[in-house]
């Protein structure tokens, strides 16, 4: 009896480990490839190599003249940080209003907000670009950050509204008894109870902004404003010579912040999503 | 009931929003051409007021890899030094997203002044966003030493729209290391298809897991036609017949049967990128490539490669290889600084020192003097490319033929036909006939669309 459960456990574990290794293989391959000399990456594509080198990292870090990857990391961090902070503050405020306050045409505005999720990004692309161009914001980080201050990520608002609705109204009522106003209910009652959903928002905003490519290449023109995803593309030319070694090396580096963030906060993500009422 | 009400509002809004957004998009573009006109003319007057003719900022955009960025930036620095009144804003990136971004910029009237294009220049000329350069040729822009066929390739309706940044030519890449290993001696550079049919099975026989050659595909077919004094499509006419298609596919079927060419399973696994190509992976010993890709192929492996012209057609004595443009620089139609843009393009392709820095990255230079100068001081690898281009431009017996209309669709059709034959789903005759028929209807579709 005992033995058979042990054995079945062993089998499940071996299976899971094998599947896990299979899924991790591309990542592991990338890491090892980043330490191989350029000529060996594709001609001997196994995990092991007869030679190991750090050249890819050195060459990759100094992408082009005058600019190196530290600039890209700085830009990416700045944009991601502003996006995270702005989203946390403004989206939670908007969500609080939708979940708790009464105002005219509330349903309508809520529907409008949901509509912005459904509207394909390509439909708004050119008008949006034109607006930013007329504001003279192209080639700055403003088009990438200012909208976040205006709570434009409707998905997070929706996520938070669902979460806030789950917080008992009795808490609000007792806060009112104690003399709290609308704003104090938000800061003293709702926010402290909403930590899981806030962390979910923070992590997703960070990952999505860090990985974003299209809006960044659209609005950033010169290399000194480039972010990490754009920097990585500088090595690649589908029709000519690509520096694959450097791409792999810098990709490894660019994964570090994102995996760190994920590993530190991963248990909150599950909690945040599980308690918002959006359930599978 | 409430739900129905909510749903109704939602639908109403979707229609309103969608209608508005498409409205505003068209509004924007029309408005844009207006506002753009005014802002740009405002800029222009500002420029003029500020400094007579000086202090110009030119935006120059290109895509490429690390190497190209470095070299182009050096040239830009040099240009700025020699022309202190010009500041150049370099907007470079990888290939991903380059044209998406450009299209957005064009729609918003914010495109760079000088833009790099590939073989798709004609699409943009059709959209009327490219500046015709004829007014500047002979003044700011000197094209007297450019090869005629390259000027032709950038000429549409009698107007010149771009300068060719580099020329390439199809060639056969031969893996010297493998041939030596197989005990096959290197053929002469004036080899014929008969030599080719003889050598390739030997390689397959002598080395395990390596085939003599990969399929030359559609690119090879173009050269094959030129060897017979035919062409794919020029000036609204198709220049070959179904028998040519049949001969080409039969040639490759014979090669596969004799063991010279890679079997179907290997051939269909081929990818476009140099690093993962069959020849770099060691699956084949020969492959058809564009000459400017030589260094990309060579640096992806430790084997030694040699660039050969296509095998000659022994009946006509032609090898059919011609020069092809790799990329162009063209100017944005509404650039506030057309003269300065033309001057910069001129520097980029005609200045001896500039072209020395640029080297072979975008292909061999179009300017014959510049190319001679480069050959004298080129590295071993580049020299191979230049002398190959020189060989081609001297011996070239074929005109430049632009891509087929509906290029992507027709390439797809060609590949499908190849695969049908690989797997014996149809006879060569049948597959060729079907291909030809469908090609004709494709071309008709695309040309009537253009009109």
XYZ file of C-alpha atoms in Angstrom:
731
model
C 0.000 0.000 0.000
C 2.567 2.501 1.175
C 5.001 1.364 -1.433
C 2.556 1.713 -4.280
C 1.626 5.312 -3.377
C 5.298 6.049 -3.075
C 5.930 4.580 -6.437
C 3.096 6.482 -8.099
C 4.378 9.656 -6.488
C 7.813 8.951 -7.795
C 6.434 8.429 -11.276
C 4.447 11.669 -11.188
C 7.486 13.561 -9.994
C 9.762 12.113 -12.633
C 7.167 12.954 -15.266
C 6.744 16.496 -14.015
C 10.489 17.031 -13.859
C 10.907 15.704 -17.390
C 8.155 17.935 -18.761
C 9.589 20.877 -16.843
C 13.040 20.242 -18.273
C 11.552 20.015 -21.735
C 9.853 23.369 -21.315
C 12.960 24.951 -19.868
C 15.205 23.595 -22.622
C 14.912 26.612 -24.950
C 15.856 28.936 -22.102
C 18.765 26.767 -21.041
C 19.872 26.549 -24.645
C 19.814 30.339 -24.889
C 21.913 30.690 -21.757
C 24.555 28.235 -22.969
C 24.502 29.684 -26.490
C 25.238 33.112 -25.043
C 28.593 31.788 -23.822
C 29.578 30.165 -27.111
C 31.707 31.775 -29.815
C 29.510 33.171 -32.583
C 30.589 30.643 -35.218
C 29.663 27.652 -33.052
C 26.158 28.720 -32.024
C 24.410 27.296 -35.069
C 27.003 24.938 -36.450
C 27.136 22.885 -33.230
C 23.738 23.517 -31.708
C 24.005 21.175 -28.720
C 24.123 22.387 -25.145
C 27.845 21.853 -24.788
C 30.652 23.527 -26.588
C 34.363 22.975 -26.936
C 34.986 26.631 -26.224
C 33.387 29.095 -23.834
C 33.685 32.849 -24.061
C 32.395 36.088 -22.584
C 32.801 37.971 -25.864
C 29.095 37.980 -26.580
C 28.426 39.845 -23.363
C 31.133 42.410 -23.975
C 30.191 42.906 -27.603
C 26.486 42.955 -26.778
C 26.801 45.424 -23.925
C 28.463 47.965 -26.203
C 25.830 47.678 -28.919
C 26.598 50.707 -30.999
C 28.937 53.642 -30.704
C 28.136 56.085 -27.903
C 25.314 54.028 -26.446
C 25.537 50.836 -24.435
C 23.009 48.608 -22.814
C 23.074 50.387 -19.465
C 21.232 53.239 -21.178
C 18.560 50.842 -22.461
C 18.155 49.287 -19.024
C 17.860 52.734 -17.478
C 15.181 53.770 -19.970
C 13.273 50.538 -19.562
C 13.357 50.780 -15.767
C 12.228 54.385 -15.812
C 9.287 53.716 -18.097
C 8.278 50.564 -16.220
C 8.546 52.266 -12.846
C 6.406 55.228 -13.853
C 3.884 52.874 -15.428
C 3.670 50.727 -12.298
C 3.281 53.604 -9.856
C 0.834 55.472 -12.080
C -1.275 52.409 -12.723
C -1.443 51.548 -9.030
C -2.641 54.977 -8.022
C -4.946 55.970 -10.852
C -6.457 52.598 -11.718
C -7.316 51.940 -8.096
C -8.953 55.362 -7.831
C -11.046 54.758 -10.932
C -11.949 51.293 -9.720
C -12.932 52.653 -6.304
C -15.263 55.119 -7.966
C -16.911 52.406 -10.044
C -17.216 50.006 -7.132
C -18.356 52.297 -4.350
C -19.431 55.758 -5.436
C -22.710 56.844 -6.958
C -22.588 59.221 -9.878
C -24.736 59.902 -12.927
C -24.509 57.519 -15.881
C -22.177 55.240 -13.955
C -23.239 52.166 -15.952
C -22.605 53.988 -19.177
C -19.106 55.041 -18.198
C -18.378 51.551 -17.019
C -19.487 50.195 -20.387
C -17.310 52.777 -22.116
C -14.353 51.684 -20.090
C -14.927 48.048 -20.990
C -15.210 49.056 -24.606
C -11.676 50.402 -24.589
C -10.500 46.877 -23.822
C -12.378 45.528 -26.812
C -11.300 48.201 -29.255
C -8.400 46.812 -31.312
C -5.208 48.757 -30.772
C -4.679 49.129 -34.514
C -7.853 51.151 -34.924
C -6.556 53.866 -32.639
C -2.909 53.654 -33.625
C -2.644 56.355 -36.249
C -4.940 58.928 -34.610
C -3.018 58.369 -31.392
C 0.316 58.806 -33.112
C -0.960 61.973 -34.764
C -2.039 63.423 -31.428
C 1.310 62.728 -29.831
C 3.083 64.042 -32.896
C 1.121 67.296 -32.736
C 1.929 67.574 -29.037
C 5.566 67.135 -30.063
C 5.938 64.202 -27.718
C 7.349 61.739 -30.257
C 10.843 60.535 -29.354
C 10.262 61.134 -25.638
C 8.924 58.750 -23.039
C 5.791 60.857 -22.581
C 3.524 58.899 -24.962
C 4.464 55.755 -23.070
C 3.949 57.103 -19.562
C 1.464 59.980 -19.500
C -1.520 57.824 -20.536
C -0.827 55.571 -17.558
C -1.344 58.533 -15.236
C -4.844 58.840 -16.695
C -5.881 55.282 -15.802
C -6.045 54.045 -19.380
C -5.379 50.402 -18.579
C -9.026 49.398 -18.391
C -8.142 45.790 -17.741
C -6.669 46.640 -14.351
C -9.578 48.875 -13.463
C -11.912 46.011 -14.213
C -9.766 43.625 -12.188
C -9.799 45.973 -9.205
C -13.515 46.736 -9.428
C -14.182 43.024 -9.108
C -11.889 42.824 -6.118
C -13.281 45.903 -4.370
C -16.807 44.598 -4.748
C -15.763 41.624 -2.661
C -14.759 43.829 0.278
C -17.738 43.955 2.703
C -19.635 47.224 2.669
C -20.029 46.984 6.431
C -16.399 48.059 6.724
C -17.201 51.254 4.816
C -20.218 51.871 6.986
C -18.330 51.494 10.215
C -15.630 53.786 8.826
C -18.299 56.381 8.104
C -19.493 55.994 11.696
C -15.966 56.737 12.801
C -15.999 59.879 10.710
C -14.204 58.841 7.519
C -14.961 60.664 4.304
C -15.013 59.202 0.829
C -11.301 59.663 0.340
C -10.388 58.268 3.729
C -12.404 55.127 3.089
C -10.291 54.711 -0.021
C -6.954 55.212 1.719
C -7.708 53.560 5.084
C -10.131 50.764 4.281
C -9.980 49.779 0.635
C -6.292 50.129 -0.160
C -4.924 48.145 2.793
C -7.368 45.321 2.029
C -6.581 45.324 -1.657
C -2.889 44.481 -1.423
C -3.147 41.214 -3.410
C -4.834 42.851 -6.389
C -2.462 45.795 -6.222
C 0.493 43.446 -6.401
C -1.058 41.608 -9.316
C -1.488 44.900 -11.113
C 2.058 45.963 -10.326
C 3.570 42.733 -11.613
C 1.548 42.605 -14.796
C 2.155 46.264 -15.530
C 5.850 45.736 -15.022
C 6.050 42.625 -17.198
C 3.912 44.086 -19.966
C 5.768 47.356 -20.054
C 9.158 45.674 -19.870
C 8.273 43.321 -22.739
C 6.415 45.857 -24.821
C 7.906 46.299 -28.255
C 5.493 47.861 -30.669
C 4.496 51.077 -28.919
C 8.098 51.610 -27.915
C 9.489 51.289 -31.422
C 6.697 53.523 -32.625
C 7.390 56.423 -30.329
C 11.127 56.181 -29.719
C 13.245 57.228 -32.664
C 16.805 57.774 -31.570
C 18.960 55.195 -29.917
C 19.607 57.128 -26.708
C 15.897 56.847 -25.878
C 15.712 53.134 -26.724
C 14.548 50.495 -24.269
C 15.775 46.936 -23.794
C 13.406 45.272 -26.330
C 14.448 47.798 -28.974
C 18.085 47.363 -28.041
C 17.828 43.630 -28.590
C 16.462 44.160 -32.093
C 19.454 46.298 -33.003
C 21.447 43.104 -33.469
C 19.029 41.494 -35.856
C 18.763 41.934 -39.568
C 16.702 39.234 -41.193
C 18.290 39.836 -44.569
C 21.874 40.355 -43.541
C 24.203 39.578 -40.751
C 22.758 39.196 -37.271
C 24.850 39.043 -34.115
C 23.038 36.128 -32.527
C 25.569 35.659 -29.761
C 25.027 39.208 -28.585
C 21.257 38.847 -28.835
C 21.327 35.783 -26.618
C 23.690 37.366 -24.125
C 21.601 40.510 -23.758
C 18.366 38.505 -23.692
C 19.728 36.597 -20.723
C 20.451 39.881 -18.955
C 17.052 41.307 -19.821
C 15.362 38.270 -18.309
C 16.969 38.822 -14.916
C 14.804 41.725 -13.673
C 11.599 40.180 -14.900
C 12.219 36.742 -13.406
C 13.318 38.260 -10.120
C 10.127 40.262 -9.892
C 8.103 37.227 -10.785
C 9.722 34.908 -8.282
C 9.474 37.346 -5.412
C 5.822 38.122 -5.961
C 4.485 34.998 -7.586
C 2.391 33.814 -4.651
C 0.571 37.147 -4.574
C -0.324 36.848 -8.235
C -2.310 33.715 -7.619
C -3.935 35.229 -4.564
C -4.749 38.454 -6.396
C -6.421 36.733 -9.304
C -8.164 34.072 -7.212
C -9.893 36.659 -5.053
C -11.085 39.064 -7.736
C -14.063 37.007 -8.754
C -12.561 36.377 -12.178
C -12.379 32.663 -11.824
C -11.688 29.942 -14.292
C -34.436 43.648 -18.375
C -31.565 45.646 -17.049
C -29.193 43.304 -18.729
C -30.908 43.821 -22.042
C -30.697 47.562 -21.524
C -27.024 47.373 -20.711
C -26.343 45.167 -23.696
C -28.164 47.600 -25.916
C -26.093 50.519 -24.708
C -22.960 48.500 -25.137
C -23.773 47.654 -28.723
C -24.774 51.190 -29.454
C -21.484 52.384 -28.136
C -19.453 49.872 -30.032
C -20.983 51.021 -33.266
C -20.536 54.652 -32.336
C -16.956 54.169 -31.257
C -16.027 52.108 -34.275
C -17.731 54.504 -36.625
C -16.056 57.425 -34.927
C -12.664 55.863 -34.927
C -12.704 55.073 -38.627
C -14.149 58.514 -39.256
C -11.521 60.189 -37.232
C -8.861 58.131 -38.927
C -9.834 59.416 -42.325
C -10.365 62.850 -40.873
C -6.961 62.686 -39.392
C -5.251 61.841 -42.601
C -6.948 64.600 -44.522
C -6.507 67.013 -41.694
C -3.029 65.768 -41.456
C -1.998 66.622 -44.945
C -3.285 70.115 -44.220
C -1.760 70.572 -40.837
C 1.381 68.877 -41.953
C 1.638 71.262 -44.839
C 1.265 74.214 -42.538
C 3.530 72.986 -39.772
C 6.190 71.973 -42.178
C 6.083 75.183 -44.130
C 6.179 76.917 -40.765
C 9.280 74.953 -39.922
C 10.788 75.837 -43.219
C 10.244 79.532 -42.780
C 11.609 79.229 -39.294
C 14.709 77.603 -40.686
C 15.105 80.245 -43.281
C 14.557 83.070 -40.858
C 16.946 81.676 -38.343
C 19.926 81.173 -40.548
C 19.530 81.846 -44.226
C 20.541 78.412 -45.481
C 22.218 76.900 -42.472
C 21.377 74.676 -39.540
C 19.478 71.836 -41.014
C 18.410 68.751 -39.140
C 18.059 65.701 -41.324
C 16.367 62.577 -40.081
C 17.828 59.431 -41.597
C 16.263 56.026 -41.023
C 17.529 52.540 -41.764
C 17.268 49.008 -40.466
C 20.091 46.587 -40.035
C 22.371 44.714 -37.693
C 25.090 45.922 -35.361
C 27.716 46.119 -38.084
C 25.592 48.295 -40.342
C 24.718 50.667 -37.507
C 28.356 51.172 -36.613
C 29.487 51.811 -40.148
C 26.592 54.097 -41.044
C 27.098 56.147 -37.879
C 30.755 56.675 -38.714
C 29.819 57.981 -42.141
C 27.228 60.277 -40.608
C 29.799 61.688 -38.235
C 32.106 62.320 -41.140
C 29.330 64.063 -43.043
C 28.508 66.287 -40.084
C 32.154 67.254 -39.767
C 32.371 68.262 -43.395
C 28.980 69.990 -43.335
C 28.844 71.779 -39.983
C 25.424 73.271 -40.712
C 23.831 69.835 -40.914
C 22.838 67.810 -37.893
C 21.780 64.278 -38.605
C 19.346 62.456 -36.425
C 19.930 58.790 -37.027
C 16.841 56.662 -36.496
C 17.955 53.097 -36.824
C 16.517 49.843 -35.579
C 16.337 46.163 -36.374
C 14.141 44.965 -39.204
C 11.260 43.994 -36.890
C 8.725 46.778 -36.779
C 10.667 49.022 -39.169
C 7.988 49.200 -41.831
C 5.118 49.243 -39.319
C 6.680 52.287 -37.783
C 7.373 53.882 -41.140
C 3.782 53.373 -42.248
C 2.502 55.022 -39.094
C 4.896 57.894 -39.540
C 3.861 58.340 -43.149
C 0.192 58.386 -42.182
C 0.862 60.994 -39.510
C 3.107 63.084 -41.731
C 6.127 62.583 -39.521
C 8.377 60.408 -41.686
C 12.162 60.813 -41.698
C 13.759 62.798 -44.518
C 15.938 60.014 -45.856
C 14.562 56.476 -45.626
C 16.053 53.106 -46.420
C 13.878 50.804 -48.515
C 14.294 47.318 -49.858
C 12.701 45.738 -52.904
C 9.400 47.243 -51.777
C 10.342 50.762 -52.924
C 7.873 50.479 -55.807
C 4.960 49.996 -53.394
C 5.802 53.258 -51.682
C 6.279 55.087 -54.972
C 2.786 53.936 -55.942
C 1.475 55.421 -52.706
C 2.987 58.742 -53.705
C 5.089 59.288 -50.589
C 8.535 59.307 -52.223
C 10.294 62.351 -53.613
C 11.309 62.128 -57.296
C 15.027 62.885 -57.476
C 15.309 64.017 -61.089
C 15.619 67.704 -60.192
C 18.680 66.965 -58.101
C 20.486 64.560 -60.392
C 23.506 66.325 -61.825
C 23.421 68.989 -59.101
C 23.366 67.623 -55.564
C 23.251 64.027 -56.668
C 25.749 62.557 -59.088
C 24.679 59.311 -60.714
C 26.983 59.405 -63.731
C 29.091 56.483 -62.546
C 26.204 54.384 -61.296
C 25.505 51.277 -63.263
C 22.632 51.704 -65.660
C 20.631 48.690 -64.573
C 20.645 49.900 -60.956
C 19.309 53.309 -61.958
C 16.638 51.531 -63.970
C 15.644 49.515 -60.949
C 14.773 52.695 -59.037
C 13.059 54.400 -61.950
C 9.293 54.335 -62.164
C 7.294 56.118 -64.869
C 10.436 57.844 -66.032
C 11.356 59.345 -62.656
C 14.247 58.316 -60.441
C 13.103 57.696 -56.871
C 16.094 56.301 -55.027
C 19.792 55.636 -54.988
C 20.953 52.059 -54.750
C 22.982 51.474 -51.620
C 24.481 48.249 -52.762
C 24.377 45.671 -55.471
C 24.268 41.959 -55.135
C 24.100 39.106 -57.570
C 22.931 35.548 -57.265
C 25.735 33.082 -56.974
C 26.390 29.535 -55.950
C 28.005 29.181 -52.571
C 30.340 26.202 -52.512
C 31.650 24.653 -49.327
C 35.317 24.129 -50.149
C 36.028 22.213 -46.970
C 33.331 19.659 -47.720
C 34.396 19.230 -51.317
C 37.962 18.560 -50.230
C 36.721 16.102 -47.669
C 34.756 14.341 -50.377
C 37.823 14.218 -52.562
C 36.131 16.259 -55.266
C 38.263 18.883 -56.933
C 36.902 22.411 -57.129
C 35.274 23.067 -60.512
C 36.391 25.919 -62.747
C 34.443 29.164 -62.474
C 33.147 28.649 -65.976
C 31.393 25.452 -65.133
C 28.317 24.200 -66.931
C 25.189 22.461 -65.763
C 26.780 19.204 -66.947
C 29.698 19.720 -64.559
C 27.186 20.515 -61.870
C 25.284 17.285 -62.500
C 28.533 15.369 -62.344
C 30.001 16.874 -59.182
C 26.990 16.933 -56.905
C 26.265 13.167 -56.764
C 29.952 12.556 -55.990
C 29.689 14.683 -52.882
C 26.545 12.885 -51.766
C 28.206 9.537 -52.316
C 31.438 10.298 -50.510
C 30.141 12.012 -47.399
C 27.548 10.570 -45.112
C 24.624 12.863 -44.375
C 25.690 15.579 -46.786
C 24.081 16.135 -50.166
C 25.677 17.759 -53.169
C 23.390 20.758 -53.412
C 20.252 22.396 -52.105
C 17.472 23.397 -54.478
C 18.114 26.788 -56.108
C 14.380 27.509 -56.011
C 12.701 30.518 -57.532
C 15.814 32.702 -57.549
C 17.585 30.058 -59.552
C 14.681 29.841 -61.948
C 15.080 33.532 -62.810
C 18.744 32.988 -63.633
C 17.902 29.835 -65.567
C 15.496 31.828 -67.741
C 18.077 34.549 -68.361
C 20.476 31.883 -69.595
C 17.918 31.103 -72.278
C 17.436 34.778 -73.145
C 14.096 34.788 -71.415
C 12.763 36.599 -68.384
C 9.986 36.261 -65.841
C 8.004 39.445 -66.244
C 8.854 42.823 -67.685
C 6.770 45.800 -68.839
C 3.493 44.006 -68.484
C 4.537 40.884 -70.330
C 5.404 37.430 -69.211
C 8.620 36.252 -70.836
C 8.652 32.491 -70.579
C 6.563 29.485 -71.368
C 5.389 26.371 -69.652
C 8.198 24.336 -71.263
C 10.770 26.413 -69.361
C 9.043 25.669 -66.081
C 8.985 22.010 -66.973
C 12.678 21.916 -67.874
C 13.607 23.593 -64.614
C 11.620 21.259 -62.406
C 12.804 18.262 -64.446
C 16.425 19.368 -63.976
C 15.980 19.269 -60.212
C 14.054 16.036 -60.252
C 16.906 14.445 -62.185
C 19.393 15.854 -59.708
C 17.451 14.362 -56.819
C 17.187 11.027 -58.616
C 20.921 10.945 -59.283
C 21.529 11.713 -55.613
C 23.063 15.113 -56.323
C 20.390 17.280 -54.754
C 19.070 17.033 -51.219
C 16.119 14.725 -50.690
C 12.709 16.233 -50.043
C 12.825 15.813 -46.260
C 16.051 17.806 -46.019
C 15.026 20.391 -48.567
C 11.728 21.316 -46.953
C 13.495 21.891 -43.632
C 15.534 24.709 -45.208
C 15.173 28.184 -43.667
C 15.912 31.629 -45.004
C 18.320 32.792 -42.344
C 22.001 32.312 -43.196
C 22.804 30.867 -39.760
C 20.302 28.040 -40.061
C 20.661 27.379 -43.767
C 21.327 23.896 -45.082
C 24.871 24.724 -46.131
C 25.849 26.121 -42.731
C 24.241 23.152 -41.016
C 26.349 20.877 -43.196
C 23.385 19.235 -44.935
C 24.440 20.328 -48.396
C 27.686 21.467 -50.022
C 26.201 24.056 -52.385
C 23.426 26.586 -52.197
C 22.223 29.610 -54.141
C 22.732 32.883 -52.224
C 22.905 36.625 -52.837
C 26.521 37.768 -52.919
C 26.172 40.282 -50.068
C 25.221 37.422 -47.747
C 28.598 35.740 -48.170
C 30.027 37.090 -44.942
C 26.877 36.208 -42.999
C 27.185 32.638 -44.205
C 30.933 32.460 -43.726
C 30.934 33.795 -40.202
C 28.280 31.316 -39.077
C 30.605 28.373 -39.556
C 34.262 27.407 -39.535
C 34.190 25.854 -43.013
C 35.659 27.696 -45.959
C 33.191 28.936 -48.570
C 33.749 30.003 -52.147
C 31.345 32.039 -54.294
C 30.751 30.729 -57.813
C 28.747 32.102 -60.699
C 25.811 29.981 -61.750
C 26.705 27.049 -63.992
C 26.726 28.166 -67.625
C 24.164 27.034 -70.119
C 26.401 25.230 -72.618
C 24.059 25.890 -75.548
C 23.755 29.655 -75.233
C 27.062 30.138 -73.402
C 25.392 32.429 -70.867
C 25.318 32.300 -67.097
C 22.356 34.610 -66.716
C 23.471 36.298 -63.491
C 22.759 39.998 -63.296
C 23.256 42.752 -60.746
C 20.444 43.315 -58.296
C 19.853 46.202 -55.912
C 19.898 45.309 -52.208
C 18.554 48.452 -50.571
C 17.820 52.023 -51.530
C 17.897 55.390 -49.890
C 14.928 57.488 -50.904
C 13.639 60.842 -49.671
C 10.269 61.510 -48.094
C 8.004 63.421 -50.417
C 7.241 66.189 -47.926
C 10.738 66.580 -46.572
C 11.451 70.217 -45.771
C 15.045 69.755 -46.972
C 15.036 67.998 -50.344
C 18.379 69.426 -51.510
C 20.133 68.506 -48.294
C 18.648 65.023 -48.464
C 19.905 64.566 -52.001
C 23.323 65.845 -50.968
C 23.496 63.374 -48.122
C 22.501 60.472 -50.354
C 25.156 61.532 -52.832
C 27.784 61.481 -50.083
C 26.651 58.086 -48.905
C 27.132 56.367 -52.256
C 29.761 58.438 -54.066
C 32.239 59.667 -51.474
C 35.341 57.497 -51.537
C 36.086 57.647 -47.816
C 32.468 57.131 -46.851
C 32.107 54.082 -49.026
C 35.359 52.699 -47.660
C 33.765 52.722 -44.231
C 30.462 51.300 -45.424
C 32.183 48.493 -47.285
C 30.119 45.589 -48.428
C 27.506 45.687 -45.693
C 24.612 46.697 -47.941
C 26.144 45.054 -50.997
C 28.873 46.254 -53.336
C 28.688 49.980 -54.209
C 26.935 51.027 -57.418
C 29.554 53.604 -58.316
C 32.168 51.867 -60.485
C 35.081 54.111 -59.371
C 34.240 53.578 -55.755
C 34.052 49.845 -56.259
C 37.485 49.731 -57.903
C 38.921 51.638 -54.992
C 37.351 49.218 -52.525
C 38.686 46.138 -54.247
C 42.220 47.419 -53.812
C 41.997 47.507 -50.060
C 39.364 44.964 -49.189
C 39.693 42.136 -46.732
C 39.936 38.678 -48.194
C 36.260 37.946 -47.700
C 35.032 41.280 -49.047
C 37.374 41.002 -51.980
C 35.672 37.784 -52.964
C 32.358 39.600 -53.022
C 33.614 42.659 -54.899
C 35.433 40.699 -57.522
C 32.379 38.555 -57.929
C 30.229 41.645 -58.440
C 32.846 43.043 -60.778
C 32.885 39.787 -62.684
C 29.130 39.884 -62.961
C 28.912 43.527 -63.983
C 31.532 42.933 -66.681
C 30.269 39.627 -67.964
C 26.628 40.206 -67.215
C 24.620 39.105 -70.175
C 21.235 39.575 -68.554
C 19.164 42.666 -67.821
C 17.787 43.483 -64.363
C 14.345 41.961 -63.978
C 12.213 43.283 -61.113
C 10.157 41.016 -58.880
C 6.951 39.524 -60.178
C 3.817 41.496 -59.355
C 2.221 39.891 -56.320
C 5.650 38.721 -55.254
C 4.731 37.001 -51.993
C 1.860 35.036 -53.421
C 3.834 33.873 -56.428
C 6.801 32.810 -54.331
C 4.421 30.784 -52.219
C 3.013 29.209 -55.375
C 6.483 28.303 -56.589
C 7.409 26.668 -53.302
C 4.174 24.716 -53.227
C 4.760 23.451 -56.750
C 8.255 22.342 -55.756
C 6.881 20.416 -52.837
C 4.183 18.775 -54.916
C 6.937 17.464 -57.159
C 9.182 16.475 -54.225
C 6.502 14.169 -52.933
C 5.417 12.866 -56.333
C 1.872 14.101 -55.963
C 1.867 15.171 -59.580
C 4.114 14.552 -62.538
C 6.545 17.314 -63.450
C 4.534 18.056 -66.593
C 1.250 18.330 -64.743
C 2.677 20.416 -61.884
C 4.397 22.795 -64.315
C 1.230 23.331 -66.268
C -0.772 23.992 -63.130
C 1.883 26.390 -61.899
C 1.930 28.328 -65.121
C -1.806 28.618 -65.259
C -2.118 29.860 -61.712
C 0.784 32.256 -62.157
C -0.920 33.885 -65.116
C -4.125 34.398 -63.184
C -2.169 35.786 -60.217
C -0.362 38.283 -62.375
C -3.562 39.330 -64.028
C -5.151 39.881 -60.638
C -2.308 42.069 -59.403
C -1.812 44.117 -62.518
C -5.506 44.861 -62.871
C -5.550 45.911 -59.224
C -2.827 48.435 -59.865
C -4.730 50.067 -62.667
